[in-house]
Short mmCIF file of C-alpha atoms in Angstrom, two decimals:
data_model
loop_
_atom_site.label_atom_id
_atom_site.label_comp_id
_atom_site.label_asym_id
_atom_site.label_seq_id
_atom_site.Cartn_x
_atom_site.Cartn_y
_atom_site.Cartn_z
CA MET A 1 3.76 7.22 -27.88
CA PRO A 2 3.95 8.32 -24.20
CA ALA A 3 5.05 5.90 -21.50
CA SER A 4 2.13 4.28 -19.72
CA TYR A 5 1.07 3.84 -16.12
CA ALA A 6 -1.13 0.85 -15.35
CA TYR A 7 -3.73 1.20 -12.60
CA LEU A 8 -6.54 -0.77 -10.99
CA GLY A 9 -9.52 -0.04 -13.20
CA PRO A 10 -11.89 0.39 -14.84
CA GLU A 11 -12.19 4.17 -15.15
CA GLY A 12 -13.74 5.82 -12.13
CA THR A 13 -11.87 4.05 -9.32
CA PHE A 14 -10.43 5.74 -6.26
CA THR A 15 -7.10 4.48 -7.62
CA GLU A 16 -7.50 6.58 -10.76
CA VAL A 17 -8.40 9.66 -8.72
CA ALA A 18 -5.31 9.22 -6.53
CA LEU A 19 -3.08 8.54 -9.53
CA ARG A 20 -4.13 11.77 -11.23
CA THR A 21 -2.72 13.74 -8.28
CA LEU A 22 0.80 12.87 -9.47
CA PRO A 23 2.15 15.68 -11.70
CA GLU A 24 3.90 13.30 -14.10
CA THR A 25 0.58 11.75 -15.19
CA ALA A 26 0.20 14.73 -17.55
CA THR A 27 2.86 13.10 -19.75
CA ARG A 28 1.81 9.46 -19.28
CA GLU A 29 -0.88 7.30 -20.84
CA LEU A 30 -3.05 5.95 -18.01
CA VAL A 31 -4.23 2.42 -18.74
CA PRO A 32 -6.83 0.65 -16.55
CA TYR A 33 -6.36 -3.05 -15.74
CA VAL A 34 -8.90 -5.46 -14.32
CA SER A 35 -6.91 -6.40 -11.20
CA VAL A 36 -3.91 -5.49 -9.05
CA GLN A 37 -2.16 -8.61 -10.34
CA SER A 38 -2.63 -7.72 -14.00
CA ALA A 39 -1.46 -4.13 -13.42
CA LEU A 40 1.73 -5.30 -11.69
CA ASP A 41 2.30 -8.00 -14.30
CA ALA A 42 2.17 -5.29 -16.96
CA VAL A 43 5.22 -3.74 -15.29
CA ARG A 44 7.01 -7.06 -15.02
CA THR A 45 6.55 -7.74 -18.74
CA GLY A 46 7.50 -4.20 -19.80
CA GLU A 47 4.00 -3.44 -21.05
CA ALA A 48 3.83 -0.50 -18.61
CA GLU A 49 6.46 1.76 -17.10
CA ALA A 50 4.84 1.60 -13.66
CA ALA A 51 1.65 0.49 -11.90
CA PHE A 52 -0.42 2.38 -9.36
CA VAL A 53 -2.27 0.22 -6.83
CA PRO A 54 -3.79 0.41 -3.32
CA ILE A 55 -1.65 -1.08 -0.55
CA GLU A 56 -3.16 -0.04 2.80
CA ASN A 57 -6.25 1.53 4.31
CA SER A 58 -6.69 3.09 7.71
CA VAL A 59 -9.62 0.82 8.63
CA GLU A 60 -8.40 -2.69 7.80
CA GLY A 61 -4.65 -2.23 7.35
CA GLY A 62 -2.69 -3.77 4.48
CA ILE A 63 -4.36 -4.68 1.18
CA THR A 64 -3.41 -8.34 1.10
CA THR A 65 -3.75 -8.74 -2.68
CA THR A 66 -1.12 -6.07 -3.29
CA LEU A 67 1.18 -7.23 -0.48
CA ASP A 68 1.09 -10.82 -1.75
CA GLU A 69 1.89 -9.71 -5.30
CA LEU A 70 4.91 -7.73 -4.07
CA VAL A 71 6.07 -10.63 -1.88
CA ALA A 72 6.02 -13.18 -4.72
CA GLY A 73 7.19 -13.25 -8.31
CA GLN A 74 9.74 -11.11 -10.11
CA PRO A 75 10.88 -8.31 -7.76
CA LEU A 76 9.31 -4.87 -8.07
CA MET A 77 10.04 -1.61 -6.26
CA ILE A 78 7.92 1.17 -4.74
CA TYR A 79 8.82 4.71 -5.88
CA ARG A 80 5.99 6.94 -4.61
CA GLU A 81 3.00 6.85 -2.29
CA VAL A 82 -0.24 8.85 -2.23
CA LEU A 83 -2.84 9.17 0.54
CA LEU A 84 -6.47 9.70 -0.42
CA SER A 85 -9.39 10.38 1.92
CA ILE A 86 -12.20 7.92 1.22
CA THR A 87 -15.97 8.25 1.51
CA PHE A 88 -18.43 6.12 -0.42
CA ALA A 89 -21.64 6.78 -2.29
CA LEU A 90 -24.37 4.24 -2.89
CA LEU A 91 -24.88 4.21 -6.66
CA VAL A 92 -28.02 2.82 -8.30
CA ARG A 93 -29.77 2.80 -11.65
CA PRO A 94 -32.12 5.80 -12.07
CA GLY A 95 -35.40 5.36 -10.22
CA THR A 96 -34.13 2.76 -7.75
CA LYS A 97 -35.26 3.28 -4.14
CA LEU A 98 -33.56 2.00 -1.00
CA SER A 99 -36.35 -0.55 -0.52
CA ASP A 100 -35.65 -1.97 -4.00
CA ILE A 101 -32.09 -2.99 -3.18
CA LYS A 102 -31.56 -6.72 -2.67
CA THR A 103 -27.94 -7.04 -3.85
CA VAL A 104 -24.97 -4.72 -3.44
CA THR A 105 -21.36 -4.90 -4.64
CA ALA A 106 -17.96 -3.22 -4.22
CA HIS A 107 -14.28 -4.06 -3.84
CA PRO A 108 -13.67 -6.32 -0.79
CA ALA A 109 -11.68 -3.54 0.92
CA ALA A 110 -14.81 -1.36 0.89
CA GLN A 111 -16.94 -3.70 2.99
CA PRO A 112 -15.23 -3.06 6.36
CA GLN A 113 -15.58 0.68 5.74
CA VAL A 114 -19.39 0.57 5.25
CA ARG A 115 -20.32 -2.47 7.36
CA ASN A 116 -22.15 -0.54 10.07
CA TRP A 117 -24.01 1.61 7.54
CA LEU A 118 -25.18 -1.55 5.76
CA LYS A 119 -26.34 -3.10 9.02
CA ALA A 120 -28.35 0.02 9.87
CA HIS A 121 -29.89 0.74 6.46
CA LEU A 122 -29.76 -2.47 4.37
CA PRO A 123 -29.48 -5.34 6.85
CA ASP A 124 -30.87 -8.02 4.53
CA VAL A 125 -29.01 -7.31 1.29
CA ALA A 126 -26.65 -9.84 -0.26
CA TRP A 127 -23.06 -8.61 -0.66
CA GLU A 128 -20.96 -9.68 -3.66
CA SER A 129 -17.35 -8.62 -4.20
CA ALA A 130 -16.22 -6.85 -7.37
CA ALA A 131 -12.74 -6.46 -8.86
CA SER A 132 -12.87 -2.75 -7.98
CA ASN A 133 -15.45 -0.22 -6.80
CA ALA A 134 -15.78 1.21 -10.29
CA ASP A 135 -16.22 -2.29 -11.69
CA GLY A 136 -19.07 -2.71 -9.21
CA ALA A 137 -20.65 0.46 -10.63
CA ARG A 138 -20.30 -0.99 -14.13
CA LEU A 139 -22.01 -4.21 -13.01
CA VAL A 140 -24.91 -2.19 -11.59
CA GLN A 141 -25.17 -0.34 -14.90
CA GLU A 142 -25.42 -3.73 -16.65
CA GLY A 143 -28.16 -4.87 -14.26
CA ARG A 144 -26.09 -7.52 -12.47
CA TYR A 145 -26.59 -5.90 -9.05
CA ASP A 146 -28.98 -3.37 -7.57
CA ALA A 147 -26.40 -1.02 -6.02
CA ALA A 148 -22.69 -0.43 -5.65
CA PHE A 149 -20.48 1.37 -3.16
CA ALA A 150 -18.08 3.56 -5.11
CA GLY A 151 -16.83 7.11 -5.37
CA GLU A 152 -19.55 9.66 -6.04
CA PHE A 153 -17.57 10.72 -9.12
CA ALA A 154 -18.24 7.30 -10.73
CA ALA A 155 -21.98 7.93 -11.03
CA GLU A 156 -21.82 10.08 -14.17
CA ARG A 157 -19.27 7.76 -15.82
CA TYR A 158 -21.66 4.78 -15.52
CA GLY A 159 -25.02 6.53 -15.90
CA LEU A 160 -26.04 5.94 -12.28
CA GLU A 161 -27.66 8.02 -9.56
CA VAL A 162 -26.26 8.77 -6.11
CA LEU A 163 -28.87 7.38 -3.74
CA GLU A 164 -26.81 8.08 -0.58
CA ALA A 165 -23.55 10.05 -0.28
CA ASP A 166 -20.80 10.51 2.30
CA ILE A 167 -21.02 6.93 3.60
CA HIS A 168 -18.26 5.82 5.98
CA ASP A 169 -18.09 3.99 9.29
CA ALA A 170 -14.78 5.62 10.31
CA GLU A 171 -14.15 9.34 10.24
CA ASN A 172 -11.15 10.50 8.21
CA ALA A 173 -10.64 7.11 6.55
CA GLN A 174 -7.75 7.06 4.11
CA THR A 175 -6.29 4.65 1.59
CA ARG A 176 -2.60 4.57 0.72
CA PHE A 177 -1.61 3.93 -2.90
CA VAL A 178 1.85 3.20 -4.28
CA LEU A 179 3.56 3.68 -7.64
CA VAL A 180 5.46 0.49 -8.43
CA GLY A 181 8.13 -0.05 -11.09
CA ARG A 182 11.00 -2.34 -11.95
CA PRO A 183 14.00 -2.31 -9.59
CA ALA A 184 16.43 0.58 -10.02
CA ARG A 185 18.37 3.02 -7.87
CA PRO A 186 16.01 4.58 -5.31
CA ALA A 187 15.41 8.32 -5.42
CA ALA A 188 17.64 10.51 -3.28
CA PRO A 189 16.53 10.87 0.35
CA THR A 190 14.26 13.79 1.20
CA GLY A 191 14.50 13.65 4.98
CA ALA A 192 10.92 12.35 5.20
CA ASP A 193 11.16 8.87 3.71
CA LYS A 194 9.92 5.34 4.17
CA THR A 195 11.65 2.01 3.46
CA SER A 196 9.67 -1.18 2.74
CA VAL A 197 10.98 -4.74 3.05
CA VAL A 198 9.74 -8.32 3.29
CA LEU A 199 11.46 -10.69 5.73
CA TRP A 200 11.54 -14.49 5.90
CA GLN A 201 12.81 -16.08 9.14
CA ARG A 202 15.60 -18.63 8.87
CA ASP A 203 13.81 -20.89 11.36
CA ASP A 204 10.94 -20.80 13.82
CA HIS A 205 12.19 -20.25 17.37
CA PRO A 206 11.06 -18.50 20.56
CA GLY A 207 11.61 -14.76 20.23
CA GLY A 208 12.20 -14.98 16.48
CA LEU A 209 10.03 -11.99 15.62
CA ARG A 210 11.48 -10.05 18.55
CA ASP A 211 14.96 -10.67 17.13
CA LEU A 212 13.91 -9.26 13.74
CA LEU A 213 12.28 -6.20 15.27
CA GLY A 214 15.28 -5.72 17.51
CA GLU A 215 17.42 -4.97 14.46
CA PHE A 216 15.30 -1.85 13.96
CA ALA A 217 14.77 -0.97 17.63
CA THR A 218 18.44 -0.96 18.66
CA ARG A 219 19.20 1.46 15.81
CA GLY A 220 16.33 3.81 16.59
CA VAL A 221 14.35 2.99 13.43
CA ASN A 222 10.59 3.40 13.90
CA LEU A 223 8.22 0.94 12.22
CA MET A 224 5.07 2.16 10.48
CA LEU A 225 3.58 -1.13 9.27
CA LEU A 226 4.09 -4.75 10.33
CA GLN A 227 1.94 -7.42 8.73
CA SER A 228 2.42 -11.16 8.49
CA ARG A 229 1.51 -13.02 5.30
CA PRO A 230 1.42 -16.80 4.79
CA THR A 231 4.23 -18.16 2.61
CA GLY A 232 2.12 -21.02 1.23
CA ALA A 233 4.55 -23.55 2.72
CA GLY A 234 2.10 -24.74 5.39
CA ILE A 235 0.26 -23.59 8.50
CA GLY A 236 2.45 -21.41 10.69
CA ASN A 237 4.85 -20.38 7.91
CA TYR A 238 4.80 -16.61 7.51
CA CYS A 239 6.82 -13.77 6.09
CA PHE A 240 6.65 -10.23 7.43
CA CYS A 241 5.92 -7.07 5.45
CA ILE A 242 7.47 -4.01 7.13
CA ASP A 243 7.47 -0.27 6.48
CA ALA A 244 10.15 1.59 8.42
CA GLU A 245 10.84 5.30 8.76
CA GLY A 246 13.93 6.45 6.91
CA HIS A 247 15.85 5.84 3.68
CA ILE A 248 18.25 3.04 2.80
CA SER A 249 21.00 5.68 2.52
CA ASP A 250 20.48 6.55 6.22
CA ARG A 251 23.18 4.73 8.17
CA ARG A 252 20.77 3.46 10.83
CA VAL A 253 18.41 2.00 8.20
CA ALA A 254 21.22 0.47 6.13
CA ASP A 255 22.77 -1.03 9.27
CA ALA A 256 19.42 -2.55 10.28
CA LEU A 257 19.00 -4.06 6.82
CA MET A 258 22.51 -5.53 6.95
CA GLY A 259 21.67 -7.12 10.31
CA LEU A 260 18.47 -8.57 8.87
CA LYS A 261 20.31 -9.87 5.80
CA ARG A 262 22.70 -11.75 8.08
CA SER A 263 19.97 -13.29 10.24
CA CYS A 264 17.06 -13.86 7.85
CA LEU A 265 16.56 -16.62 5.33
CA GLN A 266 15.60 -13.98 2.78
CA VAL A 267 15.11 -10.22 2.65
CA ARG A 268 13.26 -8.55 -0.23
CA TYR A 269 13.86 -4.81 -0.55
CA LEU A 270 10.75 -3.02 -1.84
CA GLY A 271 12.18 0.47 -2.03
CA SER A 272 12.85 3.74 -0.20
CA TYR A 273 10.55 6.61 -1.19
CA PRO A 274 9.13 9.93 0.06
CA ARG A 275 6.40 9.72 2.68
CA ALA A 276 3.09 11.16 1.48
CA GLU A 277 1.99 14.48 2.94
CA VAL A 278 4.97 14.71 5.31
CA GLU A 279 7.60 17.44 5.16
CA PRO A 280 11.16 16.91 6.41
CA THR A 281 10.52 19.58 9.04
CA ASP A 282 7.74 17.40 10.49
CA VAL A 283 10.03 14.40 11.06
CA ASP A 284 11.54 13.93 14.50
CA ALA A 285 15.31 14.05 14.75
CA PRO A 286 17.01 10.63 15.10
CA ARG A 287 17.30 9.35 18.65
CA PRO A 288 20.65 10.07 20.32
CA GLY A 289 23.31 7.76 18.97
CA THR A 290 21.43 6.82 15.78
CA SER A 291 22.24 9.73 13.44
CA ASP A 292 24.55 9.26 10.45
CA GLU A 293 27.15 11.33 12.28
CA ALA A 294 27.00 9.00 15.28
CA PHE A 295 27.55 5.95 13.04
CA VAL A 296 30.53 7.64 11.35
CA ALA A 297 32.04 8.59 14.71
CA ALA A 298 31.58 5.04 16.05
CA ALA A 299 33.22 3.53 12.95
CA ASP A 300 36.12 5.97 13.29
CA TRP A 301 36.54 5.02 16.94
CA VAL A 302 36.71 1.30 16.06
CA ALA A 303 39.30 2.05 13.37
CA ARG A 304 41.40 4.01 15.85
CA CYS A 305 41.16 1.19 18.35
CA GLN A 306 42.36 -1.27 15.71
CA ASP A 307 45.32 1.02 15.03
CA GLY A 308 46.12 1.46 18.70
CA ARG A 309 45.17 5.13 18.61
CA PHE A 310 42.45 5.09 21.23
#
């Protein structure tokens, strides 16, 4: 029996479309799960080799459900990412007209991406959230709702019609998906990598976040995502989810992580992995003084000073 990849289902989600762009899916069983949590739990229990879930979109930022699942519970690690351009279709049962629509459904992350279209074309409809966009299409098929925002490709799967296509409030909207597995040695650096971590401050003090970010800034490590998430320990208690350019084997990244480990209450490493759709030739060279060679030379200088050879 082939190893399985869990993904946010049911069949016909944008997640499934993005997952099928990975070459290794040809040798994996792809198993839909009803939620991000259940897909990731399948990895934690060994039911699945890996899970593929959305983590960020270019309109609203981080997908909080996924971030919170990676922050809490048994540690998991990100191994790959995929970017997918997103446009929605309004799917309805055959014969439904725009004037017939009183209720509409989709995944919560879809609403900010079609909000203006809804206001212009269906200002009085009631919105209900679904577990996924494809699940919304299934609920329309069952008669629970009048219409769903989903991928146009989901229409045939659920016996629906495309009433409106190419719906999006923001041009060139994209969603980022990640392949998540159990912790292991990260893949070798490619030269175009990303490292993800979660940080918990030791205490709340003026300039605390600046101190954390300074560990990256002084080493020339660029940040690509910074999002705070509540810890559940009370109002004002937050952890910080960070994506940084580079690989943990890069000296500047490793040195920044060591500095954070010394100063933070807790650091959770979420992995170092290739950046989607970026070639090493497209990545800027490290800032002066932050290359691996510069770190080696500095360490050698300190050693010579300790030996009296300066």
